[in-house]
Coordinates of C-alpha atoms in Angstrom, one line a residue:
X1 CA 81.0 -15.8 -35.4
X2 CA 78.5 -17.5 -37.7
X3 CA 81.2 -18.1 -40.2
X4 CA 83.0 -20.4 -37.7
X5 CA 80.4 -23.0 -37.9
X6 CA 79.4 -22.6 -41.5
X7 CA 76.2 -20.8 -40.5
X8 CA 75.3 -19.2 -43.8
X9 CA 72.5 -21.2 -45.3
X10 CA 68.9 -20.1 -45.0
X11 CA 66.0 -22.6 -45.4
X12 CA 65.1 -20.9 -48.7
X13 CA 68.5 -21.9 -50.0
X14 CA 67.5 -25.5 -50.0
X15 CA 64.0 -25.1 -51.3
X16 CA 63.3 -27.8 -53.8
X17 CA 66.5 -29.6 -53.1
X18 CA 66.5 -33.4 -53.0
X19 CA 65.8 -34.7 -49.5
X20 CA 68.6 -36.7 -48.0
X21 CA 68.2 -39.4 -45.4
X22 CA 68.7 -38.3 -41.8
X23 CA 70.0 -41.7 -40.8
X24 CA 73.5 -42.0 -42.4
X25 CA 74.4 -39.3 -44.9
X26 CA 78.1 -39.4 -44.4
X27 CA 79.9 -39.8 -47.8
X28 CA 81.4 -43.3 -48.1
X29 CA 84.3 -41.9 -50.1
X30 CA 85.5 -39.6 -47.3
X31 CA 88.6 -41.1 -45.6
X32 CA 87.6 -39.6 -42.3
X33 CA 84.2 -41.3 -42.1
X34 CA 84.8 -45.0 -42.1
X35 CA 82.9 -45.5 -38.9
X36 CA 82.7 -49.2 -39.5
X37 CA 86.5 -49.4 -39.5
X38 CA 86.9 -47.0 -36.6
X39 CA 89.4 -48.2 -33.9
X40 CA 87.8 -49.3 -30.6
X41 CA 89.1 -46.4 -28.7
X42 CA 86.8 -45.2 -25.9
X43 CA 86.1 -41.5 -25.4
X44 CA 87.7 -39.5 -22.6
X45 CA 85.2 -37.7 -20.3
X46 CA 87.4 -37.3 -17.2
X47 CA 90.2 -34.9 -16.9
X48 CA 93.5 -36.1 -15.4
X49 CA 93.6 -33.7 -12.4
X50 CA 97.0 -35.1 -11.4
X51 CA 98.6 -33.9 -14.7
X52 CA 100.8 -30.8 -14.3
X53 CA 100.1 -27.8 -16.5
X54 CA 98.5 -24.3 -16.4
X55 CA 94.8 -23.6 -16.4
X56 CA 93.3 -20.8 -18.3
X57 CA 93.5 -17.6 -16.3
X58 CA 90.1 -16.3 -15.3
X59 CA 90.0 -12.5 -15.3
X60 CA 89.4 -11.3 -11.7
X61 CA 86.5 -8.9 -11.2
X62 CA 87.3 -5.2 -11.1
X63 CA 86.4 -3.2 -8.0
X64 CA 83.3 -2.0 -9.7
X65 CA 82.3 -5.5 -10.8
X66 CA 82.9 -6.8 -7.2
X67 CA 80.3 -4.3 -6.0
X68 CA 77.8 -5.6 -8.6
X69 CA 78.7 -9.1 -7.6
X70 CA 77.9 -8.4 -3.9
X71 CA 74.6 -6.8 -4.8
X72 CA 73.6 -9.8 -6.9
X73 CA 74.6 -12.2 -4.1
X74 CA 72.3 -10.3 -1.8
X75 CA 69.5 -10.6 -4.5
X76 CA 69.8 -14.4 -4.7
X77 CA 66.6 -15.1 -2.6
X78 CA 64.7 -12.8 -4.9
X79 CA 66.2 -14.3 -8.1
X80 CA 65.2 -17.9 -7.2
X81 CA 61.7 -16.9 -5.9
X82 CA 58.5 -17.9 -7.7
X83 CA 60.0 -20.0 -10.4
X84 CA 57.8 -21.1 -13.3
X85 CA 57.0 -24.9 -13.6
X86 CA 58.6 -27.1 -16.2
X87 CA 57.2 -26.5 -19.7
X88 CA 54.8 -29.4 -20.6
X89 CA 56.6 -29.7 -24.0
X90 CA 60.0 -29.9 -22.3
X91 CA 58.8 -32.8 -20.1
X92 CA 58.9 -35.0 -23.2
X93 CA 62.7 -34.6 -23.4
X94 CA 63.9 -34.7 -19.9
X95 CA 64.4 -37.2 -17.1
X96 CA 61.8 -36.1 -14.5
X97 CA 63.7 -37.9 -11.7
X98 CA 66.5 -35.4 -11.9
X99 CA 65.8 -32.5 -9.6
X100 CA 65.9 -28.8 -10.5
X101 CA 69.5 -27.6 -9.9
X102 CA 69.1 -23.8 -9.5
X103 CA 70.8 -23.4 -6.1
X104 CA 73.7 -25.7 -7.1
X105 CA 74.0 -24.0 -10.4
X106 CA 74.0 -20.4 -9.0
X107 CA 77.5 -20.5 -7.6
X108 CA 79.8 -17.6 -7.0
X109 CA 81.7 -18.5 -10.2
X110 CA 78.4 -18.5 -12.1
X111 CA 77.4 -15.0 -10.8
X112 CA 80.9 -13.7 -11.7
X113 CA 80.6 -15.0 -15.3
X114 CA 77.3 -13.1 -15.7
X115 CA 78.8 -9.9 -14.2
X116 CA 81.7 -10.1 -16.7
X117 CA 79.5 -10.9 -19.6
X118 CA 77.2 -7.9 -18.8
X119 CA 80.1 -5.5 -18.4
X120 CA 79.5 -5.0 -14.7
X121 CA 76.1 -3.4 -15.2
X122 CA 73.9 -4.3 -12.3
X123 CA 70.4 -4.2 -13.8
X124 CA 71.5 -6.1 -16.9
X125 CA 73.3 -8.8 -14.9
X126 CA 70.3 -9.3 -12.6
X127 CA 67.9 -9.5 -15.6
X128 CA 70.2 -11.9 -17.5
X129 CA 70.5 -14.2 -14.5
X130 CA 66.8 -14.3 -13.8
X131 CA 66.2 -15.0 -17.5
X132 CA 68.5 -18.0 -17.4
X133 CA 67.1 -19.2 -14.0
X134 CA 63.6 -19.2 -15.5
X135 CA 64.9 -21.0 -18.7
X136 CA 66.5 -23.7 -16.6
X137 CA 63.4 -24.1 -14.5
X138 CA 61.1 -24.5 -17.6
X139 CA 63.4 -26.5 -19.9
X140 CA 65.6 -28.4 -17.4
X141 CA 68.7 -28.5 -19.7
X142 CA 70.8 -30.5 -17.3
X143 CA 68.2 -33.3 -17.4
X144 CA 67.9 -33.8 -21.2
X145 CA 67.9 -37.5 -21.8
X146 CA 70.5 -39.2 -24.1
X147 CA 67.9 -41.0 -26.1
X148 CA 66.3 -37.7 -27.2
X149 CA 69.5 -36.4 -28.9
X150 CA 71.1 -39.7 -29.9
X151 CA 70.1 -39.2 -33.6
X152 CA 72.2 -36.0 -33.6
X153 CA 75.3 -37.9 -32.5
X154 CA 75.1 -40.9 -34.8
X155 CA 77.5 -39.6 -37.5
X156 CA 79.9 -38.0 -35.0
X157 CA 79.3 -34.5 -36.3
X158 CA 79.8 -33.0 -32.8
X159 CA 80.7 -34.5 -29.5
X160 CA 82.7 -33.9 -26.3
X161 CA 85.9 -35.9 -26.1
X162 CA 89.1 -35.1 -24.1
X163 CA 90.7 -31.9 -23.0
X164 CA 93.1 -29.2 -24.4
X165 CA 96.4 -28.0 -22.9
X166 CA 94.6 -25.9 -20.4
X167 CA 92.4 -28.8 -19.2
X168 CA 89.3 -27.3 -21.0
X169 CA 86.8 -29.9 -22.3
X170 CA 87.1 -30.2 -26.1
X171 CA 84.0 -30.3 -28.4
X172 CA 84.9 -31.7 -31.8
X173 CA 82.9 -30.4 -34.7
X174 CA 82.9 -32.1 -38.1
X175 CA 80.4 -30.1 -40.1
X176 CA 80.5 -32.3 -43.2
X177 CA 78.9 -35.1 -41.2
X178 CA 75.6 -33.2 -40.8
X179 CA 72.7 -35.6 -40.7
X180 CA 69.6 -33.8 -39.4
X181 CA 67.5 -30.7 -40.1
X182 CA 65.2 -30.4 -37.0
X183 CA 66.3 -27.1 -35.4
X184 CA 64.8 -27.6 -32.0
X185 CA 66.5 -31.0 -31.5
X186 CA 69.8 -29.7 -32.8
X187 CA 69.7 -26.9 -30.2
X188 CA 68.7 -29.5 -27.5
X189 CA 71.7 -31.6 -28.5
X190 CA 74.1 -28.6 -28.3
X191 CA 72.8 -27.9 -24.8
X192 CA 73.1 -31.6 -23.8
X193 CA 76.8 -31.5 -24.9
X194 CA 77.6 -28.3 -23.1
X195 CA 76.0 -29.5 -19.9
X196 CA 78.0 -32.7 -20.2
X197 CA 81.2 -30.7 -20.6
X198 CA 80.4 -28.6 -17.6
X199 CA 79.9 -31.6 -15.4
X200 CA 83.4 -32.7 -16.2
X201 CA 85.3 -29.4 -15.7
X202 CA 88.0 -29.7 -13.1
X203 CA 88.1 -27.0 -10.4
X204 CA 89.5 -23.8 -11.9
X205 CA 88.1 -24.5 -15.4
X206 CA 85.0 -22.7 -16.7
X207 CA 85.3 -22.8 -20.4
X208 CA 85.2 -25.2 -23.4
X209 CA 87.3 -25.4 -26.5
X210 CA 85.8 -26.0 -29.9
X211 CA 88.0 -28.1 -32.4
X212 CA 86.4 -27.4 -35.8
X213 CA 87.5 -29.4 -38.8
X214 CA 86.9 -27.1 -41.8
X215 CA 88.5 -29.4 -44.3
X216 CA 85.1 -30.2 -45.9
X217 CA 83.5 -26.9 -45.2
X218 CA 80.9 -25.7 -47.7
X219 CA 77.5 -24.2 -48.1
X220 CA 75.9 -27.6 -48.8
X221 CA 76.6 -28.9 -45.3
X222 CA 76.0 -25.7 -43.4
X223 CA 73.4 -25.3 -40.6
X224 CA 70.3 -23.2 -41.4
X225 CA 70.7 -19.5 -40.6
X226 CA 67.6 -19.6 -38.3
X227 CA 69.1 -22.5 -36.3
X228 CA 72.5 -20.7 -36.1
X229 CA 70.9 -17.6 -34.7
X230 CA 69.0 -19.6 -32.1
X231 CA 72.2 -21.5 -31.2
X232 CA 74.2 -18.3 -30.7
X233 CA 71.4 -16.7 -28.7
X234 CA 71.3 -19.7 -26.4
X235 CA 75.1 -19.5 -25.9
X236 CA 75.1 -15.8 -25.3
X237 CA 72.1 -15.7 -23.0
X238 CA 72.5 -18.9 -21.0
X239 CA 76.1 -19.9 -21.2
X240 CA 78.0 -16.6 -21.1
X241 CA 81.8 -16.7 -20.7
X242 CA 81.9 -20.4 -21.5
X243 CA 83.8 -20.3 -24.7
X244 CA 87.6 -20.5 -24.2
X245 CA 88.8 -21.1 -27.7
X246 CA 87.3 -21.8 -31.2
X247 CA 90.1 -23.5 -33.1
X248 CA 89.5 -24.0 -36.8
X249 CA 91.6 -26.6 -38.6
X250 CA 92.5 -26.1 -42.3
X251 CA 90.1 -23.3 -43.1
X252 CA 89.6 -22.9 -46.9
X253 CA 90.5 -19.6 -48.5
X254 CA 86.8 -18.5 -48.9
X255 CA 86.4 -19.1 -45.1
X256 CA 89.5 -17.1 -44.2
X257 CA 88.6 -14.3 -46.7
X258 CA 85.2 -13.9 -45.1
X259 CA 86.6 -13.9 -41.6
X260 CA 89.2 -11.2 -42.6
X261 CA 86.3 -9.1 -43.9
X262 CA 84.2 -9.2 -40.8
X263 CA 86.9 -9.5 -38.1
X264 CA 87.2 -5.7 -37.7
X265 CA 83.6 -5.7 -36.5
X266 CA 84.0 -8.6 -34.0
X267 CA 84.3 -7.8 -30.3
X268 CA 88.0 -7.9 -29.4
X269 CA 87.4 -10.4 -26.6
X270 CA 85.6 -12.8 -28.9
X271 CA 88.2 -12.3 -31.7
X272 CA 91.0 -13.3 -29.3
X273 CA 89.3 -16.6 -28.8
X274 CA 89.4 -17.5 -32.6
X275 CA 92.4 -19.5 -33.8
X276 CA 93.2 -20.9 -37.3
X277 CA 95.5 -23.9 -37.6
X278 CA 97.2 -25.3 -40.7
X279 CA 99.3 -28.2 -39.5
X280 CA 101.0 -28.5 -42.9
X281 CA 102.3 -25.0 -43.0
X282 CA 104.9 -23.3 -40.8
X283 CA 104.2 -20.0 -42.6
X284 CA 100.8 -19.7 -41.0
X285 CA 102.2 -20.3 -37.5
X286 CA 104.9 -17.8 -38.2
X287 CA 102.2 -15.2 -39.0
X288 CA 101.1 -15.3 -35.4
X289 CA 104.7 -14.6 -34.2
X290 CA 105.0 -11.8 -36.7
X291 CA 101.6 -10.3 -36.0
X292 CA 99.9 -10.7 -32.7
X293 CA 96.5 -9.9 -34.2
X294 CA 96.7 -12.8 -36.7
X295 CA 94.4 -15.8 -35.9
X296 CA 96.9 -18.3 -37.2
X297 CA 98.6 -20.2 -34.4
X298 CA 100.8 -23.4 -34.1
X299 CA 98.9 -26.5 -33.1
X300 CA 101.0 -26.8 -29.9
X301 CA 99.6 -23.5 -28.6
X302 CA 96.2 -25.2 -28.1
X303 CA 96.7 -28.9 -27.8
X304 CA 99.0 -31.7 -27.0
X305 CA 99.1 -33.7 -30.2
X306 CA 98.9 -37.0 -28.2
X307 CA 95.6 -35.9 -26.8
X308 CA 94.2 -34.5 -30.1
X309 CA 92.2 -36.7 -32.5
X310 CA 93.9 -37.8 -35.7
X311 CA 91.1 -36.4 -37.7
X312 CA 92.1 -33.0 -36.3
X313 CA 95.7 -33.6 -37.1
X314 CA 96.8 -34.9 -33.7
X315 CA 98.2 -38.4 -33.0
X316 CA 95.4 -39.7 -30.7
X317 CA 94.1 -42.9 -32.4
X318 CA 90.5 -42.0 -31.9
X319 CA 87.8 -42.2 -34.5
X320 CA 84.2 -41.7 -33.7
X321 CA 82.4 -45.0 -33.4
X322 CA 78.8 -44.6 -32.3
X323 CA 78.6 -48.2 -30.9
X324 CA 81.4 -47.3 -28.5
X325 CA 80.8 -43.6 -27.8
X326 CA 77.1 -43.6 -27.1
X327 CA 77.1 -46.4 -24.5
X328 CA 79.8 -44.4 -22.7
X329 CA 77.6 -41.2 -22.9
X330 CA 74.6 -43.1 -21.6
X331 CA 76.7 -44.4 -18.7
X332 CA 77.9 -40.9 -17.9
X333 CA 74.4 -39.6 -17.8
X334 CA 73.2 -42.5 -15.6
X335 CA 76.0 -41.9 -13.1
X336 CA 75.2 -38.1 -13.1
X337 CA 71.5 -39.0 -12.4
X338 CA 72.4 -41.4 -9.6
X339 CA 74.6 -38.7 -8.0
X340 CA 72.1 -35.9 -8.1
X341 CA 69.2 -38.1 -7.0
X342 CA 71.3 -39.3 -4.0
X343 CA 72.2 -35.7 -3.1
X344 CA 68.5 -34.7 -3.2
X345 CA 67.7 -37.7 -1.0
X346 CA 70.4 -36.7 1.5
X347 CA 69.2 -33.1 1.6
X348 CA 65.6 -34.1 2.1
X349 CA 66.8 -36.4 5.0
X350 CA 68.7 -33.5 6.6
X351 CA 65.7 -31.3 6.3
X352 CA 63.4 -33.9 8.0
X353 CA 65.9 -34.4 10.8
X354 CA 66.1 -30.6 11.3
X355 CA 62.3 -30.4 11.4
X356 CA 62.1 -33.3 13.8
X357 CA 64.7 -31.7 16.0
X358 CA 62.9 -28.4 15.9
X359 CA 59.6 -30.1 16.8
X360 CA 61.2 -31.9 19.8
X361 CA 62.7 -28.6 21.0
X362 CA 59.3 -26.9 20.8
X363 CA 57.6 -29.7 22.7
X364 CA 60.4 -29.5 25.4
X365 CA 59.9 -25.8 25.7
X366 CA 56.2 -26.2 26.2
X367 CA 56.7 -28.9 28.8
X368 CA 59.2 -26.8 30.7
X369 CA 56.8 -23.9 30.6

């Protein structure tokens, strides 16, 4: 899967290379990067739940997996017991007013995803869940502040915007707009984006779609191999079963050649999620019809053109404009924070009322005695 994101380059590959600015490296000559001329079209974070259309079918658990699911459900008190405190380093990057969300996060759907991802093996599922629970407790991924990762979003190299035909949140990736090199913050930013997508999944949706523009793909704008490995580890360990489709637009021949070379060794489930699209060629779309194992698909299989950005060959008049997108992202985070803080306050109030009621009952029992 590393090839999908241009993850080839090692840090040694760039040793001695001229340092580029991390502020605004986007080539002015690129027709897709005229951010100053971008239309004032706001991003879409809310899915139209009234719109008719199918949702991605989620594979039901097998009988054996259901048994593992039931055992894990019984283990929940043990899984959330004795959680480690938030990491002192992580505190610098999170909003401390946002409470830990383990109990809300550990839903039946969440447990089922881990059961599927670990092939229904009980011990591995339990271990994986506890690992993620501890990770969420120490790093608080849901509470990463927008100001921490804003630098990563400034060029519009990756962001959440809109939904595909199956109502899955779409993360657009324009690798040629790479503008930073700090691996830890890049990972933080990916996590921030995933958490944002998850917050806006409608009921029945559990996965995201990646829309990857490979038009300008090359080694020079690839992510460091070490960063890529950490990125993939984070996805596999803490966001299993969250990738619905990875759609690569206009992949160059070298890209396709490498994929064809490694595809026999890719897990069939993962391989089925990979799609190549060449909007200018009907031959590539026909290849999927003639060969079900071909990654080439027509654009309409994945997206409605009216809801797909023009830079990814749709007809939606959206171009990334940081002065429009980022205030919307900050507002989204503020609304999320207000909601969870309010929920925490309501729960604390309920607990106090229950405690008060229990105390009064105890006093009454003593008086009656």
